[in-house]
Coordinates of C-alpha atoms and ligand atoms in Angstrom, one line a residue:
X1 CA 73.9 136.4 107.0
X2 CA 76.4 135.8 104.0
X3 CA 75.0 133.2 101.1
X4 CA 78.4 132.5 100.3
X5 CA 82.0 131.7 102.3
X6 CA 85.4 132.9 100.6
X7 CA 88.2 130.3 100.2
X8 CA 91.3 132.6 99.7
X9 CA 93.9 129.5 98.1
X10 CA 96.8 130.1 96.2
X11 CA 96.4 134.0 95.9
X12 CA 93.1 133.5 94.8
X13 CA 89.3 134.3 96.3
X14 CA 87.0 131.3 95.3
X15 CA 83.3 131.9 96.5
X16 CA 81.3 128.6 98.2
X17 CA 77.4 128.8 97.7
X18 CA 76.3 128.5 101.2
X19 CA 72.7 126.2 101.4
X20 CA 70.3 126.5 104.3
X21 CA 68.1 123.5 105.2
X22 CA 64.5 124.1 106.6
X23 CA 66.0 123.6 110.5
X24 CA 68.5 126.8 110.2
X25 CA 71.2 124.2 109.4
X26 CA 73.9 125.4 107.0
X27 CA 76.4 123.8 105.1
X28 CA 78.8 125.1 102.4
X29 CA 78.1 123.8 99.0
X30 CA 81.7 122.3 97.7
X31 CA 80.3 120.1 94.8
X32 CA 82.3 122.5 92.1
X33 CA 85.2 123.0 94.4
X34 CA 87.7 120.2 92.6
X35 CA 86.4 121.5 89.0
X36 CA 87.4 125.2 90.0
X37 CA 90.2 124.8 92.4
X38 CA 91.7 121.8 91.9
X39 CA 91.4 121.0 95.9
X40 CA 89.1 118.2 97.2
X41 CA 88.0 117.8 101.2
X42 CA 89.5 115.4 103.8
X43 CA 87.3 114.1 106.0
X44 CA 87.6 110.7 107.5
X45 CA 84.2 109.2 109.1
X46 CA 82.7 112.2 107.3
X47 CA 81.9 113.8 110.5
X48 CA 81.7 117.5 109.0
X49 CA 80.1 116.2 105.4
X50 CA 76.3 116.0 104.5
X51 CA 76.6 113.4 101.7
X52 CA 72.6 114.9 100.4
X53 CA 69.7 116.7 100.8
X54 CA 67.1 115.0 102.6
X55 CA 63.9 115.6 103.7
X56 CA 62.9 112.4 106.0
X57 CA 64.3 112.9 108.9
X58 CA 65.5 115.5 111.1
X59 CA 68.1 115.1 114.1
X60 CA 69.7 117.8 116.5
X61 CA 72.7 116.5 118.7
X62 CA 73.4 119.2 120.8
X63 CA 69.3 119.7 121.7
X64 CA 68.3 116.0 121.5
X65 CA 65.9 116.2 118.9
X66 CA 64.7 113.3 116.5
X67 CA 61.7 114.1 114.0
X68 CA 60.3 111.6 111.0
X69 CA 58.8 113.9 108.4
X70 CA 59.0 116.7 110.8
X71 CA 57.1 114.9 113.7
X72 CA 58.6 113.9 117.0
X73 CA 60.0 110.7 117.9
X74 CA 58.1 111.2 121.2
X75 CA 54.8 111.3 119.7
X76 CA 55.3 108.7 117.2
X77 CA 55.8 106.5 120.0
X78 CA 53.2 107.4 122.5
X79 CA 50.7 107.2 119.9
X80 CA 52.1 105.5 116.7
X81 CA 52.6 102.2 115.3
X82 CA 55.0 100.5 113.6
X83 CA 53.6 100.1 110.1
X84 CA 51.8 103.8 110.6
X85 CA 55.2 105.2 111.3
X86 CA 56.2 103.0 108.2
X87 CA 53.9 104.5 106.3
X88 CA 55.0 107.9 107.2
X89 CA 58.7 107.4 106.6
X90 CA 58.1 105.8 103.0
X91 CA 55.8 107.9 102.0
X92 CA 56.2 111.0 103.8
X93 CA 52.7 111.7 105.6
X94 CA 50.8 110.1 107.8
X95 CA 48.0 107.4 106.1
X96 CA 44.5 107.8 106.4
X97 CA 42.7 105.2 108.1
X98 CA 41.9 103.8 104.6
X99 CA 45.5 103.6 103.8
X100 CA 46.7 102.3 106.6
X101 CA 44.1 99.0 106.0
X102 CA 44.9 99.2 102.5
X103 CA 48.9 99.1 103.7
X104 CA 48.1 96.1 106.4
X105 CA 46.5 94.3 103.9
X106 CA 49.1 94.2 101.3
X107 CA 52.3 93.2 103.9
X108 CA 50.1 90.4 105.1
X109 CA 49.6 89.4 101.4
X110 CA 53.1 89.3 101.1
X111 CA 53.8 87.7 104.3
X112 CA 54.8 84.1 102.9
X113 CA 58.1 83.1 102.0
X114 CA 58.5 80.9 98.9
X115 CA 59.2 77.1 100.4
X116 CA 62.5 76.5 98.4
X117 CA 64.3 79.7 100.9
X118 CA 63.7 77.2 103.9
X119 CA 66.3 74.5 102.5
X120 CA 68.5 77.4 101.7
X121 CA 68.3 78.2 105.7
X122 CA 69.1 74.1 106.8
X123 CA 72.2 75.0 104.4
X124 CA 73.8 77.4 107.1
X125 CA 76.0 76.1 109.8
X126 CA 74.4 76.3 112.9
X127 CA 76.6 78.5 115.1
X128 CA 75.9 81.0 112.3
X129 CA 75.3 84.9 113.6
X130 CA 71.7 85.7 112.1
X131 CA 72.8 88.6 110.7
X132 CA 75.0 87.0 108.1
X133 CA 72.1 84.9 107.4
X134 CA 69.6 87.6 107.5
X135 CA 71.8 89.7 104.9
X136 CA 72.6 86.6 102.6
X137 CA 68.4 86.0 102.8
X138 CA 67.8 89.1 101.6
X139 CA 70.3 89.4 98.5
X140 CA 68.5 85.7 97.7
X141 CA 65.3 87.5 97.8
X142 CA 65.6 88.9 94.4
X143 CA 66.6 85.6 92.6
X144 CA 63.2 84.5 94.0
X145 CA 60.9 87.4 93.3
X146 CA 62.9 88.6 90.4
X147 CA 61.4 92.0 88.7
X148 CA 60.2 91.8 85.2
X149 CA 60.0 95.7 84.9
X150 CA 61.1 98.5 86.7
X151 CA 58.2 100.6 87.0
X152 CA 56.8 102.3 90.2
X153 CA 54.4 99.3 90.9
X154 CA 57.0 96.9 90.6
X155 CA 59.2 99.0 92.8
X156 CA 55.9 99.7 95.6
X157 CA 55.6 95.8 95.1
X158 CA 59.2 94.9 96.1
X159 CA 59.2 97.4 99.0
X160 CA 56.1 95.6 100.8
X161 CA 57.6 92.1 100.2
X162 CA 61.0 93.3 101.9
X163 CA 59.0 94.9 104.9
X164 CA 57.0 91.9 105.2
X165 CA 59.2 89.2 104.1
X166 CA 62.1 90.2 106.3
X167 CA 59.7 90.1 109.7
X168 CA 59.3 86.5 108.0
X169 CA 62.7 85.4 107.5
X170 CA 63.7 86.4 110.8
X171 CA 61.9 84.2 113.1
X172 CA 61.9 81.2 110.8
X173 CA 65.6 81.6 111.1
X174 CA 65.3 81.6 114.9
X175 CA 63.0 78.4 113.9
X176 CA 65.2 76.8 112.1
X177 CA 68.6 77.7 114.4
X178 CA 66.3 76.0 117.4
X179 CA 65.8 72.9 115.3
X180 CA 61.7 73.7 115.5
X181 CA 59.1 73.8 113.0
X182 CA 58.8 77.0 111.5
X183 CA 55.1 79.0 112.1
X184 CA 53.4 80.4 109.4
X185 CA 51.8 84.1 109.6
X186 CA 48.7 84.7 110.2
X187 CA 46.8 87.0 108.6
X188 CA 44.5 88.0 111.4
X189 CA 47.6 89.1 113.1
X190 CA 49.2 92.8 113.6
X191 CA 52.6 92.9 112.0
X192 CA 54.3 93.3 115.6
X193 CA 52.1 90.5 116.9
X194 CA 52.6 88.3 113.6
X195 CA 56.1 88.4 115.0
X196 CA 56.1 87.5 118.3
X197 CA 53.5 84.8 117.3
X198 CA 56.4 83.4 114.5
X199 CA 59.5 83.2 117.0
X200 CA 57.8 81.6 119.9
X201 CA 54.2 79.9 118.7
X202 CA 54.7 75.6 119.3
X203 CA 52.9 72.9 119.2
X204 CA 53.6 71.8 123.1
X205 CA 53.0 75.6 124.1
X206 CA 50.8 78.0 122.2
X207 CA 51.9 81.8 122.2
X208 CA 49.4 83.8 124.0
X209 CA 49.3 87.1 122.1
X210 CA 50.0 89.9 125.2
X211 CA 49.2 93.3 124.4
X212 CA 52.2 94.8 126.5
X213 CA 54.8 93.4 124.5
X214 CA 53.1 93.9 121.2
X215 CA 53.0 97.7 122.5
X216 CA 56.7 97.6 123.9
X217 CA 58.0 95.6 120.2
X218 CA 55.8 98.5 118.7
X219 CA 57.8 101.1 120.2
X220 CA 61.3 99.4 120.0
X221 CA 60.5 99.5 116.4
X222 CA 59.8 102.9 116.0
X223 CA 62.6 103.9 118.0
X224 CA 65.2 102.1 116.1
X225 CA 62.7 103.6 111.9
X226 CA 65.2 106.1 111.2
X227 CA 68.4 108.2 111.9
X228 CA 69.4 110.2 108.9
X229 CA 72.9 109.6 107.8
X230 CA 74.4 107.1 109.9
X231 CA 76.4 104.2 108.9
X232 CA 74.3 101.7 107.4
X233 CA 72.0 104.0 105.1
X234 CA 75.0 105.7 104.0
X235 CA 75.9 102.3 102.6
X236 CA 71.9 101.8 101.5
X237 CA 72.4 104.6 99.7
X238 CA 76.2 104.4 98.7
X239 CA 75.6 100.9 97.3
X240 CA 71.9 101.9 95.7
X241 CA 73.9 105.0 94.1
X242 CA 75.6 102.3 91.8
X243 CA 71.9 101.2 90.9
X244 CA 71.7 98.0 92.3
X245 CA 68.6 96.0 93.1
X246 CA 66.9 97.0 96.3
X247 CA 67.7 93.9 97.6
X248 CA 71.0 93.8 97.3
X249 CA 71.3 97.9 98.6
X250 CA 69.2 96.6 101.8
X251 CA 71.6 93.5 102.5
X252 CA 74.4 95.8 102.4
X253 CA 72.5 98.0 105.0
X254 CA 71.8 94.8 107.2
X255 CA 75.9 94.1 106.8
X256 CA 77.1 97.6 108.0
X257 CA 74.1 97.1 110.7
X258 CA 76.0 93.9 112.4
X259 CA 79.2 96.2 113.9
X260 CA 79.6 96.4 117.4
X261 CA 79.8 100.3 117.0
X262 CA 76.8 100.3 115.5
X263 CA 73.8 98.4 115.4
X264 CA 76.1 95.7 117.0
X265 CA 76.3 97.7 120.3
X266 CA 73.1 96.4 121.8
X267 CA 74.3 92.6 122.0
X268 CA 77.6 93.9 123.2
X269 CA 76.1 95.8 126.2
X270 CA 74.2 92.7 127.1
X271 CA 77.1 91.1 126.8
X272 CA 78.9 94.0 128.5
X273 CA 76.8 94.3 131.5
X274 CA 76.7 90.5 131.9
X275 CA 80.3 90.2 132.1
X276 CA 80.1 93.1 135.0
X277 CA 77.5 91.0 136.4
X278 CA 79.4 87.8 136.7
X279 CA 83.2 88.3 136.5
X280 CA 83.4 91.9 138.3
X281 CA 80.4 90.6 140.8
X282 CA 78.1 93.6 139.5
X283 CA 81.1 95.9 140.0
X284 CA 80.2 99.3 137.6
X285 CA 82.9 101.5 138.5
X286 CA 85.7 99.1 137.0
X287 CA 84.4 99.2 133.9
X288 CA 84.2 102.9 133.9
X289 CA 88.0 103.2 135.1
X290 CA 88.9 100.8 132.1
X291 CA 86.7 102.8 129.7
X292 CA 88.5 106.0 130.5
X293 CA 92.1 104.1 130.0
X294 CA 93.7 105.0 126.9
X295 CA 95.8 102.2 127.0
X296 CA 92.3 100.1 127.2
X297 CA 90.6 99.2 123.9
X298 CA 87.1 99.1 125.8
X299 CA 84.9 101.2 126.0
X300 CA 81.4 101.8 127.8
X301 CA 79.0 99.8 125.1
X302 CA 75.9 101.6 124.7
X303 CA 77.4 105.1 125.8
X304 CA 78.7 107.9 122.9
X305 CA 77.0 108.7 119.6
X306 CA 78.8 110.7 116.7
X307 CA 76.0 113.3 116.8
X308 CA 74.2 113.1 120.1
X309 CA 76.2 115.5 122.1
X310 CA 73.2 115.2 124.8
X311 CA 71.2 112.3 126.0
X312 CA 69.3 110.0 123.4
X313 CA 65.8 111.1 123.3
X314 CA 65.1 107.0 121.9
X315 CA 67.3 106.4 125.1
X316 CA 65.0 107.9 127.1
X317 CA 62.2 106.5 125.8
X318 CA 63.6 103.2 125.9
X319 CA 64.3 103.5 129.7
X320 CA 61.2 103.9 130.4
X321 CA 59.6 101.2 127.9
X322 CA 62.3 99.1 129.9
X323 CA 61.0 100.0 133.5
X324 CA 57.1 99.8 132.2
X325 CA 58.0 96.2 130.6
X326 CA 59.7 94.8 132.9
X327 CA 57.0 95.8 135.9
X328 CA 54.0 95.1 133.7
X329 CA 55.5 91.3 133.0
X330 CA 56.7 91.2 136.9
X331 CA 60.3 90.6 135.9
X332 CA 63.3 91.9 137.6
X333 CA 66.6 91.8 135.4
X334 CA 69.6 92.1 137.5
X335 CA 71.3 93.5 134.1
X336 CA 68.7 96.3 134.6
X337 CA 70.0 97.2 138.0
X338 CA 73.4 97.4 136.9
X339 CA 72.4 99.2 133.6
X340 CA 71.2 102.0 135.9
X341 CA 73.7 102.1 138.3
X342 CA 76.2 102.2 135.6
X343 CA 74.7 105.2 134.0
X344 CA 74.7 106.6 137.6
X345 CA 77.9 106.5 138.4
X346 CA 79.3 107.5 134.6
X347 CA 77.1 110.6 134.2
X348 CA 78.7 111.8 137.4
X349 CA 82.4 111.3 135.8
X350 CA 84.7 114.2 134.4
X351 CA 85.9 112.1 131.8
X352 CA 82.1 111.3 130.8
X353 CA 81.5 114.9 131.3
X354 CA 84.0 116.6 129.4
X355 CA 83.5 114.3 125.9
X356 CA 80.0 114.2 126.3
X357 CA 78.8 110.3 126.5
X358 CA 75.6 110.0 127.4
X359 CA 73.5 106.0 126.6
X360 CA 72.5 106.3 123.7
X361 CA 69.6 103.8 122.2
X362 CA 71.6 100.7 122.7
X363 CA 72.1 101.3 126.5
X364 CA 68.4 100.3 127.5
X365 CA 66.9 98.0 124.5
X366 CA 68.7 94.7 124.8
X367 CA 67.2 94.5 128.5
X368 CA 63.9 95.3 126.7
X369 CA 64.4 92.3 124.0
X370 CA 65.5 90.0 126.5
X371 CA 61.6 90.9 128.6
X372 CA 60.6 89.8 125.7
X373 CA 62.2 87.0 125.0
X374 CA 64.6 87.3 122.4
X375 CA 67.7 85.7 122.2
X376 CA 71.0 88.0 122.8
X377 CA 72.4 87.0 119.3
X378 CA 69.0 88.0 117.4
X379 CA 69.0 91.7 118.9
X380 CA 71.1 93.3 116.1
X381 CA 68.3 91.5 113.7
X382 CA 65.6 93.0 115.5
X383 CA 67.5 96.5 114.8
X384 CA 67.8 95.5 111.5
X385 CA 64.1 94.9 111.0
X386 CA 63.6 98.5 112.7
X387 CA 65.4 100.1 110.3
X388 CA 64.3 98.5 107.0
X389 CA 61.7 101.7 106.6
X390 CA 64.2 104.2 106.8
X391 CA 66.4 102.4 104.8
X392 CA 63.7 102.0 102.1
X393 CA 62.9 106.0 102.5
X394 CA 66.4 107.0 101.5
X395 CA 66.8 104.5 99.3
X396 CA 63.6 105.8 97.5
X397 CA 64.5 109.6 98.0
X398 CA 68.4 108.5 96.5
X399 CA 67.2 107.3 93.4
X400 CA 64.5 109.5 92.7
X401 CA 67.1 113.1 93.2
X402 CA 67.3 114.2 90.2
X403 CA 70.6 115.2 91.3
X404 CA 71.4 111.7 91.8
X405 CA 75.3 110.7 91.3
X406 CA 77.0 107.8 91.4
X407 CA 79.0 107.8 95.2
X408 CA 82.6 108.3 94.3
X409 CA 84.7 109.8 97.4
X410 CA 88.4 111.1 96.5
X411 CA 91.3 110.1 98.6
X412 CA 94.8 112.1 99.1
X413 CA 97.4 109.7 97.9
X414 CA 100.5 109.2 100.3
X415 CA 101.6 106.1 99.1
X416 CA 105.4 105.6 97.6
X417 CA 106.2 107.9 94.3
X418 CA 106.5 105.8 90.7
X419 CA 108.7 102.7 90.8
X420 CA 109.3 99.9 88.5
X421 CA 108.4 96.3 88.6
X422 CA 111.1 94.6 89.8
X423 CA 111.5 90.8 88.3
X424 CA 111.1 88.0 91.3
X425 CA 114.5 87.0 90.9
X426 CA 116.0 90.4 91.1
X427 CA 114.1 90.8 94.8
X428 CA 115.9 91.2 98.1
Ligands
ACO1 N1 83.4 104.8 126.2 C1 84.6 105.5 126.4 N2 85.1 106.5 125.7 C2 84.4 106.8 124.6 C3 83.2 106.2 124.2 C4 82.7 105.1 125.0 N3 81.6 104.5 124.8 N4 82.7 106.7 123.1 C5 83.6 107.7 122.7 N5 84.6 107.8 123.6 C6 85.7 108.7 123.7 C7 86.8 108.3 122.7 O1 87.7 107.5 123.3 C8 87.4 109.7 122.3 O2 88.1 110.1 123.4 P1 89.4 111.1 123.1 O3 88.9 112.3 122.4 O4 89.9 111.4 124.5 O5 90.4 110.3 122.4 C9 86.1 110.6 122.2 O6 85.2 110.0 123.2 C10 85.5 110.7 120.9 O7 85.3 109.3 120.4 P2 85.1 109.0 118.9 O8 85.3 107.5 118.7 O9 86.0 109.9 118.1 O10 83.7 109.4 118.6 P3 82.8 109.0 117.4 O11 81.8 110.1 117.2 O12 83.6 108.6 116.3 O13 82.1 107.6 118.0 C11 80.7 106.0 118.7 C12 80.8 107.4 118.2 C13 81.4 105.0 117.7 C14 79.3 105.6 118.8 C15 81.4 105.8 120.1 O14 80.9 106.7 121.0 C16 81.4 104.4 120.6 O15 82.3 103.6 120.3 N6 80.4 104.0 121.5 C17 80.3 102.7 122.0 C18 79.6 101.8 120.9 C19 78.1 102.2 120.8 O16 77.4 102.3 121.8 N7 77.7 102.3 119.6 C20 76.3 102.5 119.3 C21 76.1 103.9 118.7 S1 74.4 104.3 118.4 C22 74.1 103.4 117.0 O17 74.9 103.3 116.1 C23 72.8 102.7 116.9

């Protein structure tokens, strides 16, 4: 097969390099195309553009395939923890068992958040989304644990005390939001456990610690580590590319997270589905009609993905955490029943068919969260906290490319041609 494509413009042949990643994938190689022929690419959403090289994490839409560091998604969460699968993501293997403790050890050290952020938290008004707050929490971070030096300690330092901190910051703002006192973390505690204990430990009712949900939380967790190139670690990077903090690269991250088309999506299809539940009386296949309308802004929440042209392999997972959660704990969620039947009836439609929606992660996880007890508005957080290691992996892989560039996309300009200033009073 050809190294190279030809790009025949203006009477002239220009040859593209062609590069080949380690999965077969090819791209064409356009970063001297503007320097030799004056063109640049269009390509809004970036849809056909790889914006780098990566080697963390490997996705196949059409075949439903999700690898970290080359193992499967699957694995990783039948056998896996969170910080393990941390571990991997950051670092790129698997830790020995020595590591691991080594790597426990160090985000329970850094598990305390300094007194003077919890004023900072009364500051916010109440109805507040806790993503705003989770993203202005995490710029603040650096002001309080400012670096002296940037070395690699200093950098390995600032990584744990984000993993750790944000699991922190995250359930004393649920605290806080409730008007309780805010629980401490306990060192004796697993970081998924340490979590649950934080949000819902009080003094009236102590949390019992139940292994199910640390197991289910486990999984969600290492469902939602990584996904390549999506939205929000394009911006982890695109911001970091300017050379910001980490901080301040991560709270951009958690901003882009909070859209509805994004990490936003699993709140809406709680929302979604509770809306079918009580306005349309549990009535699926009007909301299918009205997603298919053109002249209808909805659409199915929880359905479609930009690269899965297949089903969700962390959807399918996630169905099935669902089902095993929601047995195990005895609960039956109405919103689960009309999940499925939803699913049902859209996999069955042309429409659905022919422009390939499938659920994606979003579809099951919410109904997970809520098992466990977390509030609708907090889901996007939990995401958030998810994500923070892959994040932090292509944040680390961005800065350390020796290829690395500032991120500076072109435009095409179709805006009006030269025109002078015209003085106030000489305006119609
Ligand atoms: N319901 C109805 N129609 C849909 C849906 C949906 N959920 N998703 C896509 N479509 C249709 C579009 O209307 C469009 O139809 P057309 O070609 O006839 O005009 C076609 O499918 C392609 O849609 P795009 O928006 O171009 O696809 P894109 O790849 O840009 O969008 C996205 C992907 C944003 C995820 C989209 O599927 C969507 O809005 N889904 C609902 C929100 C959601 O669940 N987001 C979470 C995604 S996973 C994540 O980020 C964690």
């Amino acid at each position: 097969m050809s190294d190279h494509v030809k790009l025949i413009y203006d009477g002239k042949t220009y040859e593209l390099p062609v590069i080949t990643g380690s999965e077969g994938e090819k791209g064409i190689d356009i970063s001297a195309l503007r320097q030799t022929t004056g063109l640049i690419t269009l390509d809004p959403g970036f849809a056909n553009t790889g914006s780098c090289v990566s080697t963390i994490t490997f996705m196949n839409g059409e075949k439903g395939i999700l690898r970290y560091r080359g193992i499967p998604v699957e694995q990783l969460a039948e056998y896996s923890i969170f910080t393990e699968t941390t571990y991997l993501l950051i670092n790129g293997v698997l830790p020995t068992r020595k590591q691991l403790n080594q790597f426990s050890i160090l985000l329970n050290d850094n598990s305390l958040i300094h007194e003077d952020m919890q004023s900072f938290f009364q500051s916010f008004p109440r109805a507040s989304h806790p993503m705003g707050i989770l993203s202005s929490m995490v710029t603040a971070l650096r002001s309080f644990y400012p670096e002296i030096k940037i070395t690699e300690e200093e950098i390995n330092l600032m990584v744990t005390r984000l993993l750790s901190k944000i699991r922190t910051l995250a359930a004393m703002s649920y605290k806080i939001s409730r008007g309780h006192k805010v629980v401490y973390p306990r060192p004796d505690l697993s970081y998924c456990a340490n979590f649950l204990n934080m949000m819902f430990d009080n003094p009236v009712k102590p949390y019992q610690i139940d292994e199910d949900q640390v197991r289910a939380l486990n999984i969600f967790w290492i469902l939602h580590a990584d996904h390549e190139q999506n939205c929000s670690t394009s911006t982890v990077r695109m911001v970091g590319s300017g050379r910001v903090n980490l901080y301040a690269a991560i709270s951009a991250g958690i901003a882009a997270l909070w859209g509805p088309l994004h990490g936003g999506a699993n709140q809406a299809v709680i929302e979604m589905l509770t809306k079918i539940k009580e306005e349309d009386s549990g009535n699926v296949a009007k909301s299918v009609e009205r997603a298919k309308d053109k002249n209808d802004p909805f659409r199915l929440m929880g359905f479609g993905h930009r690269v899965y042209k297949t089903y969700d392999p962390r959807a399918k997972i996630m169905k099935k955490t669902c089902d095993g959660v929601l047995e195990k704990l005895k609960i039956s969620d109405p919103l689960l029943d009309i999940a499925k039947e939803l699913e049902e009836v859209a996999l069955k439609d042309n429409y659905f068919i022919d422009h390939n929606l499938y659920p994606n992660i979003d579809f099951y996880s919410g109904i997970v969260l809520r098992a466990l007890g977390i509030p609708t508005n907090m889901f996007t957080v939990m995401f958030a906290i998810g994500r923070l290691p892959g994040w932090i992996a292509q944040w680390k892989e961005s800065v350390d490319d020796p290829n690395w560039r500032l991120s500076r996309p072109r435009q095409i300009y179709a805006g009006p041609a030269p025109i002078d200033y015209v003085p106030i009073e000489d305006r119609i």
